[in-house]
Structures are given as C-alpha cells and as structure tokens.
C-alpha cells in the first residue's frame, strides 16, 4: 500500500521524482518493469454474454492487451447470477494480486451494494479502480404499441406494458422507477440473466418495452429500429455540473427522461421519487462500468494497468470505434476513475430508506 504523502514531500515532488531516476524506479519505470509475457489475464464479467457490460468488456480487452507489458491474452469469463453479485463475490474471495485477474462491473453491481442487498459479499473499498466508463441508455418500445415518440406516451395510460428484467435491485431499477414515475402500468417479468436476455425477449415479442445501455443499443438495437421493429422513445440523459438533466450527446435527437415526463404530463418531474431516481441514475451511469484490481495489488502492477488503459484510450483503435461501441462519453482512468466511483457510491440515508421502502412495497424486495 502507498504511504501517506506529507506536506513537505508534496512541496518537493518534482525533486523527488528526479531523485527517483537516480536511486530507484519511477512509477512509470516500475510499471515498465512488470512483464506479463506468456500470461493469461482473466477478465471476470458478472453478466451473461451479449449485454451492454459484456460488449464493453470485449471491446476494451484487446485494446488493453496490446498495451500491457508482454501483451498477455485477456479472456473474458462470464459469471452471471444474483444480479452480478455472484461474479463480484467470486472476485472478492479469489482474485490474486498479481494483475492476472480483473473485474468489470456495472450499475447492476453497484446498486445491490448501495442497497445493502444480503447477496453482497464484496466491498468496493477493497478494490482499486483503473477505469470508469460513463454511459447512457435508451428506452424503446415495440412498434406494435402504435406510438412513434415520447409525445405519444400518454396513449399508454391504462395499457399494460411488459418489461423483461434482471431484478428490481439491478440496473433495471432505473427503468422500473422511471416507468413508475411516468405512471405506466408495468408488468415486470423477472429472471433475465442480463440485459442481452431482456433484448432477446423483446425481439421474440415476449415483452413490448425495453432499455439498453448505449453500447448495446448502438450495436444490437439500432438494426431493430432500422427494421421498424423498435421505436426509440427517450434517453436517460446526462447530468451537468449542477445536477440537472441534459440531453445525452450520443442521442441528441431523443428527449431525456425529464423532458419525456413533461411531454406526457405537462409539467416537470419533482418530489422525492424523482430525486431518488437521479441519485441512482448518477450511481448507475456517471461511473456505470468499471475495471478493478484488488486493493492490495502492488503499486507497480496497478501502475502498469493504469498506463495500459491510458494508452488504450488514446489508441487509434479506440478512437476509430469508441463512439460506435460506447457513445460520446469521456473515459476516466486511474485517480480520476477512483474519484468517480467515490462520488457514484455516495448515497444519503434518506434516499436509501425511500428506495428500499419503494422496492419492498412495489416488488416485495426484503432487506
């Protein structure tokens, strides 16, 4: 673990770095001293194949592999179950500190942690974030419902809509709460292994509304839109510095959630339910996906991963495909990623009490 930096050492930071060149390895040199040649990195993905998180992991894996010392093979290992808690628990219990096991998470991993879900046997404070990927999401409906845009949502009043869900405490909390705030009559069908499974249920006509994170929407749902089978209604939006919802830059032509609500009800959303929705939206999307190493991983290994991710994000391969795969969102690396997760995992006691009560009353969730 790194020792605390004194005020004096901060003042001589530049000199200290210079001395490091003479008396030891700098952080960059330490990172370069790490060699993963011939090794195999296991990238634990606690979701089923095909969803937004899996798409994200498989996009980043070869880019990071190219930049890690020794260019080890990175193999995505899907361990779905428990709304992503199964894979996260396994990482917490078994991951070594040699840099050969990493974990990818999403808001579906963060929400059970924030809510005190009894299935959670992991602690985010025990992990070192090296990458935080913000994302957005798009809510869309079946063309069979006969609506063309958010302005038509009022036509769904009194109409049962079916939504395939991983579980009420997963990232699906965002669409479930949003639809409840909207006043839609939602029949939530639980038991999906991931958002990819939910999308397939939509494609088979078993449900008529769905949501996907930006990466899965761009790669998997746009073809359905082009075929006339799916109708995009709204994005969740993004938060500005003052905490206000703005249109998602990846989907600028779609209204964000608050705009869609106003189109449906003729007034802006307000009240504790909307405040809580924004709290979880921040937790689920501002730092929606993360790449982690165990906290006790040696500094030189963490630095090697951080440098590799920085180079991957700056690479031509990332620039060429990132907007298509991830949307127009800046990536946070190293200390920026750690700060992003510190903010995303902060929840007030009042918000926590409200959402736990809502989940119990609406879906019978017990805490």
mmCIF file of N, CA and C in Angstrom, residues 209-327:
data_model
loop_
_atom_site.group_PDB
_atom_site.id
_atom_site.type_symbol
_atom_site.label_atom_id
_atom_site.label_comp_id
_atom_site.label_asym_id
_atom_site.label_seq_id
_atom_site.Cartn_x
_atom_site.Cartn_y
_atom_site.Cartn_z
ATOM 1 N N UNK A 209 -41.630 -3.448 -24.135
ATOM 2 C CA UNK A 209 -40.782 -2.287 -23.855
ATOM 3 C C UNK A 209 -39.438 -2.804 -23.374
ATOM 4 N N UNK A 210 -38.387 -2.048 -23.627
ATOM 5 C CA UNK A 210 -37.053 -2.477 -23.224
ATOM 6 C C UNK A 210 -36.152 -1.255 -23.098
ATOM 7 N N UNK A 211 -35.012 -1.482 -22.480
ATOM 8 C CA UNK A 211 -33.986 -0.456 -22.375
ATOM 9 C C UNK A 211 -32.633 -1.146 -22.510
ATOM 10 N N UNK A 212 -31.690 -0.484 -23.139
ATOM 11 C CA UNK A 212 -30.319 -0.978 -23.219
ATOM 12 C C UNK A 212 -29.358 0.180 -22.978
ATOM 13 N N UNK A 213 -28.206 -0.134 -22.379
ATOM 14 C CA UNK A 213 -27.178 0.885 -22.253
ATOM 15 C C UNK A 213 -26.682 1.246 -23.648
ATOM 16 N N UNK A 214 -25.972 2.351 -23.736
ATOM 17 C CA UNK A 214 -25.602 2.906 -25.038
ATOM 18 C C UNK A 214 -24.878 1.908 -25.930
ATOM 19 N N UNK A 215 -23.893 1.190 -25.374
ATOM 20 C CA UNK A 215 -23.101 0.278 -26.209
ATOM 21 C C UNK A 215 -23.968 -0.805 -26.828
ATOM 22 N N UNK A 216 -24.840 -1.425 -26.031
ATOM 23 C CA UNK A 216 -25.705 -2.473 -26.569
ATOM 24 C C UNK A 216 -26.753 -1.893 -27.506
ATOM 25 N N UNK A 217 -27.245 -0.701 -27.195
ATOM 26 C CA UNK A 217 -28.237 -0.084 -28.079
ATOM 27 C C UNK A 217 -27.633 0.184 -29.457
ATOM 28 N N UNK A 218 -26.420 0.754 -29.465
ATOM 29 C CA UNK A 218 -25.790 1.107 -30.732
ATOM 30 C C UNK A 218 -25.484 -0.114 -31.589
ATOM 31 N N UNK A 219 -25.102 -1.219 -30.933
ATOM 32 C CA UNK A 219 -24.693 -2.397 -31.699
ATOM 33 C C UNK A 219 -25.803 -3.407 -31.925
ATOM 34 N N UNK A 220 -26.760 -3.483 -31.010
ATOM 35 C CA UNK A 220 -27.762 -4.541 -31.071
ATOM 36 C C UNK A 220 -29.182 -4.061 -31.400
ATOM 37 N N UNK A 221 -29.504 -2.833 -31.008
ATOM 38 C CA UNK A 221 -30.899 -2.382 -31.131
ATOM 39 C C UNK A 221 -31.127 -1.525 -32.372
ATOM 40 N N UNK A 222 -30.127 -0.756 -32.776
ATOM 41 C CA UNK A 222 -30.322 0.079 -33.967
ATOM 42 C C UNK A 222 -30.790 -0.725 -35.180
ATOM 43 N N UNK A 223 -30.280 -1.947 -35.395
ATOM 44 C CA UNK A 223 -30.821 -2.738 -36.509
ATOM 45 C C UNK A 223 -32.319 -2.990 -36.360
ATOM 46 N N UNK A 224 -32.804 -3.163 -35.124
ATOM 47 C CA UNK A 224 -34.242 -3.363 -34.914
ATOM 48 C C UNK A 224 -35.016 -2.094 -35.243
ATOM 49 N N UNK A 225 -34.422 -0.943 -34.928
ATOM 50 C CA UNK A 225 -35.054 0.334 -35.263
ATOM 51 C C UNK A 225 -35.136 0.490 -36.775
ATOM 52 N N UNK A 226 -34.036 0.164 -37.445
ATOM 53 C CA UNK A 226 -33.998 0.291 -38.901
ATOM 54 C C UNK A 226 -34.985 -0.658 -39.580
ATOM 55 N N UNK A 227 -35.243 -1.788 -38.939
ATOM 56 C CA UNK A 227 -36.206 -2.751 -39.492
ATOM 57 C C UNK A 227 -37.648 -2.380 -39.152
ATOM 58 N N UNK A 228 -37.820 -1.338 -38.328
ATOM 59 C CA UNK A 228 -39.167 -0.913 -37.957
ATOM 60 C C UNK A 228 -39.788 -1.712 -36.829
ATOM 61 N N UNK A 229 -38.971 -2.503 -36.116
ATOM 62 C CA UNK A 229 -39.494 -3.334 -35.029
ATOM 63 C C UNK A 229 -39.444 -2.637 -33.674
ATOM 64 N N UNK A 230 -38.524 -1.681 -33.525
ATOM 65 C CA UNK A 230 -38.359 -0.960 -32.262
ATOM 66 C C UNK A 230 -38.457 0.534 -32.508
ATOM 67 N N UNK A 231 -39.032 1.242 -31.540
ATOM 68 C CA UNK A 231 -39.198 2.698 -31.645
ATOM 69 C C UNK A 231 -38.501 3.352 -30.450
ATOM 70 N N UNK A 232 -37.404 4.104 -30.673
ATOM 71 C CA UNK A 232 -36.739 4.775 -29.557
ATOM 72 C C UNK A 232 -37.622 5.901 -29.020
ATOM 73 N N UNK A 233 -37.750 5.977 -27.698
ATOM 74 C CA UNK A 233 -38.636 6.947 -27.068
ATOM 75 C C UNK A 233 -37.869 8.043 -26.349
ATOM 76 N N UNK A 234 -36.875 7.660 -25.552
ATOM 77 C CA UNK A 234 -36.122 8.654 -24.783
ATOM 78 C C UNK A 234 -34.789 8.057 -24.346
ATOM 79 N N UNK A 235 -33.853 8.936 -24.054
ATOM 80 C CA UNK A 235 -32.636 8.528 -23.353
ATOM 81 C C UNK A 235 -32.823 8.866 -21.878
ATOM 82 N N UNK A 236 -31.936 8.351 -21.040
ATOM 83 C CA UNK A 236 -31.998 8.765 -19.635
ATOM 84 C C UNK A 236 -31.414 10.159 -19.476
ATOM 85 N N UNK A 237 -30.534 10.561 -20.387
ATOM 86 C CA UNK A 237 -29.904 11.870 -20.302
ATOM 87 C C UNK A 237 -28.533 11.788 -19.661
ATOM 88 N N UNK A 238 -27.955 12.949 -19.392
ATOM 89 C CA UNK A 238 -26.702 13.074 -18.649
ATOM 90 C C UNK A 238 -26.886 14.203 -17.641
ATOM 91 N N UNK A 239 -26.056 14.204 -16.602
ATOM 92 C CA UNK A 239 -26.134 15.254 -15.588
ATOM 93 C C UNK A 239 -25.069 16.302 -15.847
ATOM 94 N N UNK A 240 -25.464 17.586 -15.757
ATOM 95 C CA UNK A 240 -24.467 18.653 -15.864
ATOM 96 C C UNK A 240 -23.841 18.891 -14.488
ATOM 97 N N UNK A 241 -22.968 19.898 -14.391
ATOM 98 C CA UNK A 241 -22.248 20.148 -13.140
ATOM 99 C C UNK A 241 -23.173 20.540 -11.999
ATOM 100 N N UNK A 242 -24.350 21.028 -12.315
ATOM 101 C CA UNK A 242 -25.305 21.435 -11.289
ATOM 102 C C UNK A 242 -26.312 20.329 -10.966
ATOM 103 N N UNK A 243 -26.116 19.160 -11.560
ATOM 104 C CA UNK A 243 -27.004 18.043 -11.281
ATOM 105 C C UNK A 243 -28.297 18.059 -12.069
ATOM 106 N N UNK A 244 -28.359 18.864 -13.125
ATOM 107 C CA UNK A 244 -29.565 18.935 -13.958
ATOM 108 C C UNK A 244 -29.441 17.989 -15.147
ATOM 109 N N UNK A 245 -30.563 17.393 -15.518
ATOM 110 C CA UNK A 245 -30.555 16.504 -16.676
ATOM 111 C C UNK A 245 -30.418 17.293 -17.973
ATOM 112 N N UNK A 246 -29.558 16.793 -18.837
ATOM 113 C CA UNK A 246 -29.378 17.344 -20.171
ATOM 114 C C UNK A 246 -29.490 16.199 -21.172
ATOM 115 N N UNK A 247 -29.655 16.549 -22.430
ATOM 116 C CA UNK A 247 -29.735 15.505 -23.457
ATOM 117 C C UNK A 247 -28.413 14.766 -23.584
ATOM 118 N N UNK A 248 -28.520 13.485 -23.818
ATOM 119 C CA UNK A 248 -27.348 12.637 -23.987
ATOM 120 C C UNK A 248 -26.667 13.018 -25.302
ATOM 121 N N UNK A 249 -25.359 13.367 -25.290
ATOM 122 C CA UNK A 249 -24.683 13.768 -26.525
ATOM 123 C C UNK A 249 -24.627 12.670 -27.573
ATOM 124 N N UNK A 250 -24.771 11.421 -27.151
ATOM 125 C CA UNK A 250 -24.779 10.315 -28.111
ATOM 126 C C UNK A 250 -26.118 10.224 -28.837
ATOM 127 N N UNK A 251 -27.180 10.705 -28.171
ATOM 128 C CA UNK A 251 -28.529 10.642 -28.751
ATOM 129 C C UNK A 251 -29.198 12.012 -28.643
ATOM 130 N N UNK A 252 -28.627 13.021 -29.287
ATOM 131 C CA UNK A 252 -29.120 14.391 -29.115
ATOM 132 C C UNK A 252 -30.536 14.623 -29.631
ATOM 133 N N UNK A 253 -31.024 13.747 -30.496
ATOM 134 C CA UNK A 253 -32.373 13.929 -31.041
ATOM 135 C C UNK A 253 -33.456 13.319 -30.145
ATOM 136 N N UNK A 254 -33.043 12.585 -29.127
ATOM 137 C CA UNK A 254 -34.015 11.983 -28.220
ATOM 138 C C UNK A 254 -34.183 12.845 -26.971
ATOM 139 N N UNK A 255 -35.414 13.052 -26.501
ATOM 140 C CA UNK A 255 -35.601 13.771 -25.241
ATOM 141 C C UNK A 255 -35.050 12.933 -24.088
ATOM 142 N N UNK A 256 -34.549 13.603 -23.046
ATOM 143 C CA UNK A 256 -34.147 12.857 -21.865
ATOM 144 C C UNK A 256 -35.375 12.573 -21.005
ATOM 145 N N UNK A 257 -35.181 11.816 -19.942
ATOM 146 C CA UNK A 257 -36.302 11.339 -19.140
ATOM 147 C C UNK A 257 -37.204 12.469 -18.643
ATOM 148 N N UNK A 258 -36.611 13.534 -18.112
ATOM 149 C CA UNK A 258 -37.424 14.634 -17.575
ATOM 150 C C UNK A 258 -38.228 15.317 -18.675
ATOM 151 N N UNK A 259 -37.642 15.432 -19.869
ATOM 152 C CA UNK A 259 -38.370 16.021 -20.994
ATOM 153 C C UNK A 259 -39.539 15.126 -21.402
ATOM 154 N N UNK A 260 -39.288 13.822 -21.436
ATOM 155 C CA UNK A 260 -40.353 12.889 -21.811
ATOM 156 C C UNK A 260 -41.487 12.929 -20.796
ATOM 157 N N UNK A 261 -41.132 13.028 -19.520
ATOM 158 C CA UNK A 261 -42.160 13.138 -18.469
ATOM 159 C C UNK A 261 -43.007 14.385 -18.690
ATOM 160 N N UNK A 262 -42.355 15.496 -19.001
ATOM 161 C CA UNK A 262 -43.093 16.742 -19.215
ATOM 162 C C UNK A 262 -43.997 16.645 -20.445
ATOM 163 N N UNK A 263 -43.546 15.953 -21.483
ATOM 164 C CA UNK A 263 -44.383 15.758 -22.661
ATOM 165 C C UNK A 263 -45.639 14.969 -22.307
ATOM 166 N N UNK A 264 -45.500 14.017 -21.391
ATOM 167 C CA UNK A 264 -46.606 13.149 -21.030
ATOM 168 C C UNK A 264 -47.563 13.809 -20.044
ATOM 169 N N UNK A 265 -47.019 14.576 -19.102
ATOM 170 C CA UNK A 265 -47.830 15.104 -18.004
ATOM 171 C C UNK A 265 -48.013 16.622 -18.020
ATOM 172 N N UNK A 266 -47.314 17.310 -18.908
ATOM 173 C CA UNK A 266 -47.474 18.761 -18.986
ATOM 174 C C UNK A 266 -46.806 19.519 -17.859
ATOM 175 N N UNK A 267 -45.937 18.890 -17.108
ATOM 176 C CA UNK A 267 -45.193 19.554 -16.031
ATOM 177 C C UNK A 267 -43.884 18.805 -15.809
ATOM 178 N N UNK A 268 -42.951 19.476 -15.147
ATOM 179 C CA UNK A 268 -41.654 18.858 -14.887
ATOM 180 C C UNK A 268 -41.766 17.863 -13.738
ATOM 181 N N UNK A 269 -40.965 16.807 -13.742
ATOM 182 C CA UNK A 269 -40.992 15.854 -12.625
ATOM 183 C C UNK A 269 -40.413 16.495 -11.365
ATOM 184 N N UNK A 270 -40.915 16.100 -10.216
ATOM 185 C CA UNK A 270 -40.435 16.646 -8.950
ATOM 186 C C UNK A 270 -40.730 15.636 -7.844
ATOM 187 N N UNK A 271 -40.375 15.990 -6.621
ATOM 188 C CA UNK A 271 -40.678 15.128 -5.486
ATOM 189 C C UNK A 271 -39.557 14.159 -5.166
ATOM 190 N N UNK A 272 -39.728 13.441 -4.058
ATOM 191 C CA UNK A 272 -38.700 12.533 -3.578
ATOM 192 C C UNK A 272 -38.414 11.422 -4.573
ATOM 193 N N UNK A 273 -39.440 10.957 -5.297
ATOM 194 C CA UNK A 273 -39.219 9.859 -6.223
ATOM 195 C C UNK A 273 -38.281 10.261 -7.358
ATOM 196 N N UNK A 274 -38.427 11.500 -7.851
ATOM 197 C CA UNK A 274 -37.535 11.958 -8.915
ATOM 198 C C UNK A 274 -36.139 12.224 -8.367
ATOM 199 N N UNK A 275 -36.035 12.741 -7.162
ATOM 200 C CA UNK A 275 -34.729 12.971 -6.530
ATOM 201 C C UNK A 275 -33.978 11.653 -6.369
ATOM 202 N N UNK A 276 -34.689 10.622 -5.910
ATOM 203 C CA UNK A 276 -34.050 9.322 -5.730
ATOM 204 C C UNK A 276 -33.658 8.733 -7.082
ATOM 205 N N UNK A 277 -34.528 8.903 -8.082
ATOM 206 C CA UNK A 277 -34.188 8.411 -9.420
ATOM 207 C C UNK A 277 -32.870 9.033 -9.879
ATOM 208 N N UNK A 278 -32.694 10.326 -9.672
ATOM 209 C CA UNK A 278 -31.461 10.994 -10.088
ATOM 210 C C UNK A 278 -30.252 10.481 -9.297
ATOM 211 N N UNK A 279 -30.470 10.193 -8.015
ATOM 212 C CA UNK A 279 -29.381 9.660 -7.201
ATOM 213 C C UNK A 279 -28.875 8.343 -7.780
ATOM 214 N N UNK A 280 -29.803 7.438 -8.101
ATOM 215 C CA UNK A 280 -29.405 6.148 -8.636
ATOM 216 C C UNK A 280 -28.965 6.247 -10.087
ATOM 217 N N UNK A 281 -29.507 7.202 -10.809
ATOM 218 C CA UNK A 281 -29.032 7.433 -12.165
ATOM 219 C C UNK A 281 -27.551 7.816 -12.133
ATOM 220 N N UNK A 282 -27.176 8.690 -11.192
ATOM 221 C CA UNK A 282 -25.770 9.075 -11.069
ATOM 222 C C UNK A 282 -24.907 7.868 -10.722
ATOM 223 N N UNK A 283 -25.410 7.029 -9.807
ATOM 224 C CA UNK A 283 -24.654 5.842 -9.400
ATOM 225 C C UNK A 283 -24.563 4.821 -10.522
ATOM 226 N N UNK A 284 -25.584 4.755 -11.343
ATOM 227 C CA UNK A 284 -25.632 3.726 -12.371
ATOM 228 C C UNK A 284 -25.066 4.116 -13.709
ATOM 229 N N UNK A 285 -24.840 5.425 -13.927
ATOM 230 C CA UNK A 285 -24.439 5.842 -15.267
ATOM 231 C C UNK A 285 -23.212 6.746 -15.312
ATOM 232 N N UNK A 286 -23.020 7.641 -14.337
ATOM 233 C CA UNK A 286 -21.869 8.538 -14.368
ATOM 234 C C UNK A 286 -20.562 7.748 -14.308
ATOM 235 N N UNK A 287 -20.542 6.691 -13.517
ATOM 236 C CA UNK A 287 -19.412 5.756 -13.482
ATOM 237 C C UNK A 287 -20.011 4.362 -13.637
ATOM 238 N N UNK A 288 -20.682 4.163 -14.738
ATOM 239 C CA UNK A 288 -21.560 2.994 -14.878
ATOM 240 C C UNK A 288 -20.799 1.681 -14.972
ATOM 241 N N UNK A 289 -19.680 1.696 -15.657
ATOM 242 C CA UNK A 289 -18.900 0.479 -15.793
ATOM 243 C C UNK A 289 -17.490 0.742 -15.268
ATOM 244 N N UNK A 290 -16.945 -0.255 -14.587
ATOM 245 C CA UNK A 290 -15.624 -0.065 -14.010
ATOM 246 C C UNK A 290 -14.747 -1.285 -14.157
ATOM 247 N N UNK A 291 -13.448 -1.037 -14.222
ATOM 248 C CA UNK A 291 -12.447 -2.098 -14.278
ATOM 249 C C UNK A 291 -11.629 -2.016 -12.993
ATOM 250 N N UNK A 292 -11.555 -3.134 -12.259
ATOM 251 C CA UNK A 292 -10.957 -3.124 -10.926
ATOM 252 C C UNK A 292 -9.888 -4.192 -10.755
ATOM 253 N N UNK A 293 -8.912 -3.848 -9.916
ATOM 254 C CA UNK A 293 -7.942 -4.780 -9.369
ATOM 255 C C UNK A 293 -8.150 -4.842 -7.862
ATOM 256 N N UNK A 294 -7.736 -5.933 -7.198
ATOM 257 C CA UNK A 294 -7.812 -5.953 -5.740
ATOM 258 C C UNK A 294 -6.975 -4.826 -5.137
ATOM 259 N N UNK A 295 -7.403 -4.286 -4.017
ATOM 260 C CA UNK A 295 -6.755 -3.131 -3.400
ATOM 261 C C UNK A 295 -5.303 -3.402 -3.047
ATOM 262 N N UNK A 296 -4.983 -4.620 -2.626
ATOM 263 C CA UNK A 296 -3.633 -4.953 -2.188
ATOM 264 C C UNK A 296 -2.696 -5.276 -3.350
ATOM 265 N N UNK A 297 -3.153 -5.092 -4.579
ATOM 266 C CA UNK A 297 -2.277 -5.287 -5.730
ATOM 267 C C UNK A 297 -1.082 -4.348 -5.633
ATOM 268 N N UNK A 298 0.143 -4.819 -5.844
ATOM 269 C CA UNK A 298 1.324 -3.955 -5.753
ATOM 270 C C UNK A 298 1.212 -2.732 -6.649
ATOM 271 N N UNK A 299 1.779 -1.626 -6.192
ATOM 272 C CA UNK A 299 1.695 -0.369 -6.930
ATOM 273 C C UNK A 299 2.181 -0.497 -8.362
ATOM 274 N N UNK A 300 3.277 -1.256 -8.550
ATOM 275 C CA UNK A 300 3.823 -1.352 -9.900
ATOM 276 C C UNK A 300 2.865 -2.054 -10.852
ATOM 277 N N UNK A 301 2.079 -3.005 -10.340
ATOM 278 C CA UNK A 301 1.095 -3.699 -11.178
ATOM 279 C C UNK A 301 -0.087 -2.783 -11.482
ATOM 280 N N UNK A 302 -0.558 -2.051 -10.473
ATOM 281 C CA UNK A 302 -1.640 -1.087 -10.687
ATOM 282 C C UNK A 302 -1.200 -0.040 -11.700
ATOM 283 N N UNK A 303 0.054 0.431 -11.557
ATOM 284 C CA UNK A 303 0.563 1.443 -12.486
ATOM 285 C C UNK A 303 0.664 0.894 -13.906
ATOM 286 N N UNK A 304 1.051 -0.376 -14.032
ATOM 287 C CA UNK A 304 1.142 -0.978 -15.364
ATOM 288 C C UNK A 304 -0.236 -1.038 -16.017
ATOM 289 N N UNK A 305 -1.250 -1.425 -15.240
ATOM 290 C CA UNK A 305 -2.612 -1.466 -15.769
ATOM 291 C C UNK A 305 -3.109 -0.052 -16.098
ATOM 292 N N UNK A 306 -2.820 0.897 -15.229
ATOM 293 C CA UNK A 306 -3.265 2.270 -15.473
ATOM 294 C C UNK A 306 -2.651 2.834 -16.743
ATOM 295 N N UNK A 307 -1.347 2.616 -16.912
ATOM 296 C CA UNK A 307 -0.667 3.093 -18.117
ATOM 297 C C UNK A 307 -1.235 2.419 -19.357
ATOM 298 N N UNK A 308 -1.511 1.129 -19.241
ATOM 299 C CA UNK A 308 -2.051 0.385 -20.384
ATOM 300 C C UNK A 308 -3.430 0.914 -20.775
ATOM 301 N N UNK A 309 -4.263 1.188 -19.789
ATOM 302 C CA UNK A 309 -5.610 1.710 -20.077
ATOM 303 C C UNK A 309 -5.515 3.102 -20.689
ATOM 304 N N UNK A 310 -4.610 3.942 -20.162
ATOM 305 C CA UNK A 310 -4.425 5.282 -20.731
ATOM 306 C C UNK A 310 -4.039 5.194 -22.201
ATOM 307 N N UNK A 311 -3.099 4.305 -22.499
ATOM 308 C CA UNK A 311 -2.653 4.143 -23.882
ATOM 309 C C UNK A 311 -3.756 3.558 -24.756
ATOM 310 N N UNK A 312 -4.537 2.645 -24.184
ATOM 311 C CA UNK A 312 -5.639 2.048 -24.943
ATOM 312 C C UNK A 312 -6.668 3.105 -25.335
ATOM 313 N N UNK A 313 -7.006 3.986 -24.369
ATOM 314 C CA UNK A 313 -7.984 5.040 -24.632
ATOM 315 C C UNK A 313 -7.457 6.040 -25.660
ATOM 316 N N UNK A 314 -6.134 6.217 -25.698
ATOM 317 C CA UNK A 314 -5.535 7.156 -26.655
ATOM 318 C C UNK A 314 -5.219 6.509 -28.000
ATOM 319 N N UNK A 315 -5.429 5.208 -28.119
ATOM 320 C CA UNK A 315 -5.037 4.488 -29.328
ATOM 321 C C UNK A 315 -5.978 4.770 -30.494
ATOM 322 N N UNK A 316 -5.471 4.509 -31.684
ATOM 323 C CA UNK A 316 -6.281 4.695 -32.883
ATOM 324 C C UNK A 316 -7.443 3.705 -32.919
ATOM 325 N N UNK A 317 -7.209 2.506 -32.385
ATOM 326 C CA UNK A 317 -8.282 1.526 -32.352
ATOM 327 C C UNK A 317 -9.455 1.981 -31.520
ATOM 328 N N UNK A 318 -9.153 2.646 -30.391
ATOM 329 C CA UNK A 318 -10.224 3.176 -29.548
ATOM 330 C C UNK A 318 -10.928 4.334 -30.251
ATOM 331 N N UNK A 319 -10.159 5.248 -30.801
ATOM 332 C CA UNK A 319 -10.740 6.416 -31.464
ATOM 333 C C UNK A 319 -11.629 6.010 -32.636
ATOM 334 N N UNK A 320 -11.226 4.964 -33.337
ATOM 335 C CA UNK A 320 -11.956 4.547 -34.538
ATOM 336 C C UNK A 320 -13.310 3.936 -34.215
ATOM 337 N N UNK A 321 -13.422 3.270 -33.062
ATOM 338 C CA UNK A 321 -14.646 2.506 -32.791
ATOM 339 C C UNK A 321 -15.379 2.911 -31.514
ATOM 340 N N UNK A 322 -14.777 3.781 -30.697
ATOM 341 C CA UNK A 322 -15.371 4.061 -29.385
ATOM 342 C C UNK A 322 -16.751 4.691 -29.482
ATOM 343 N N UNK A 323 -16.937 5.627 -30.402
ATOM 344 C CA UNK A 323 -18.242 6.280 -30.491
ATOM 345 C C UNK A 323 -19.319 5.288 -30.916
ATOM 346 N N UNK A 324 -18.960 4.422 -31.829
ATOM 347 C CA UNK A 324 -19.906 3.397 -32.279
ATOM 348 C C UNK A 324 -20.220 2.407 -31.165
ATOM 349 N N UNK A 325 -19.196 2.032 -30.395
ATOM 350 C CA UNK A 325 -19.356 0.991 -29.384
ATOM 351 C C UNK A 325 -19.825 1.529 -28.029
ATOM 352 N N UNK A 326 -19.337 2.710 -27.635
ATOM 353 C CA UNK A 326 -19.575 3.223 -26.287
ATOM 354 C C UNK A 326 -20.380 4.503 -26.239
ATOM 355 N N UNK A 327 -20.441 5.207 -27.359
ATOM 356 C CA UNK A 327 -21.089 6.508 -27.345
ATOM 357 C C UNK A 327 -20.082 7.620 -27.085
#
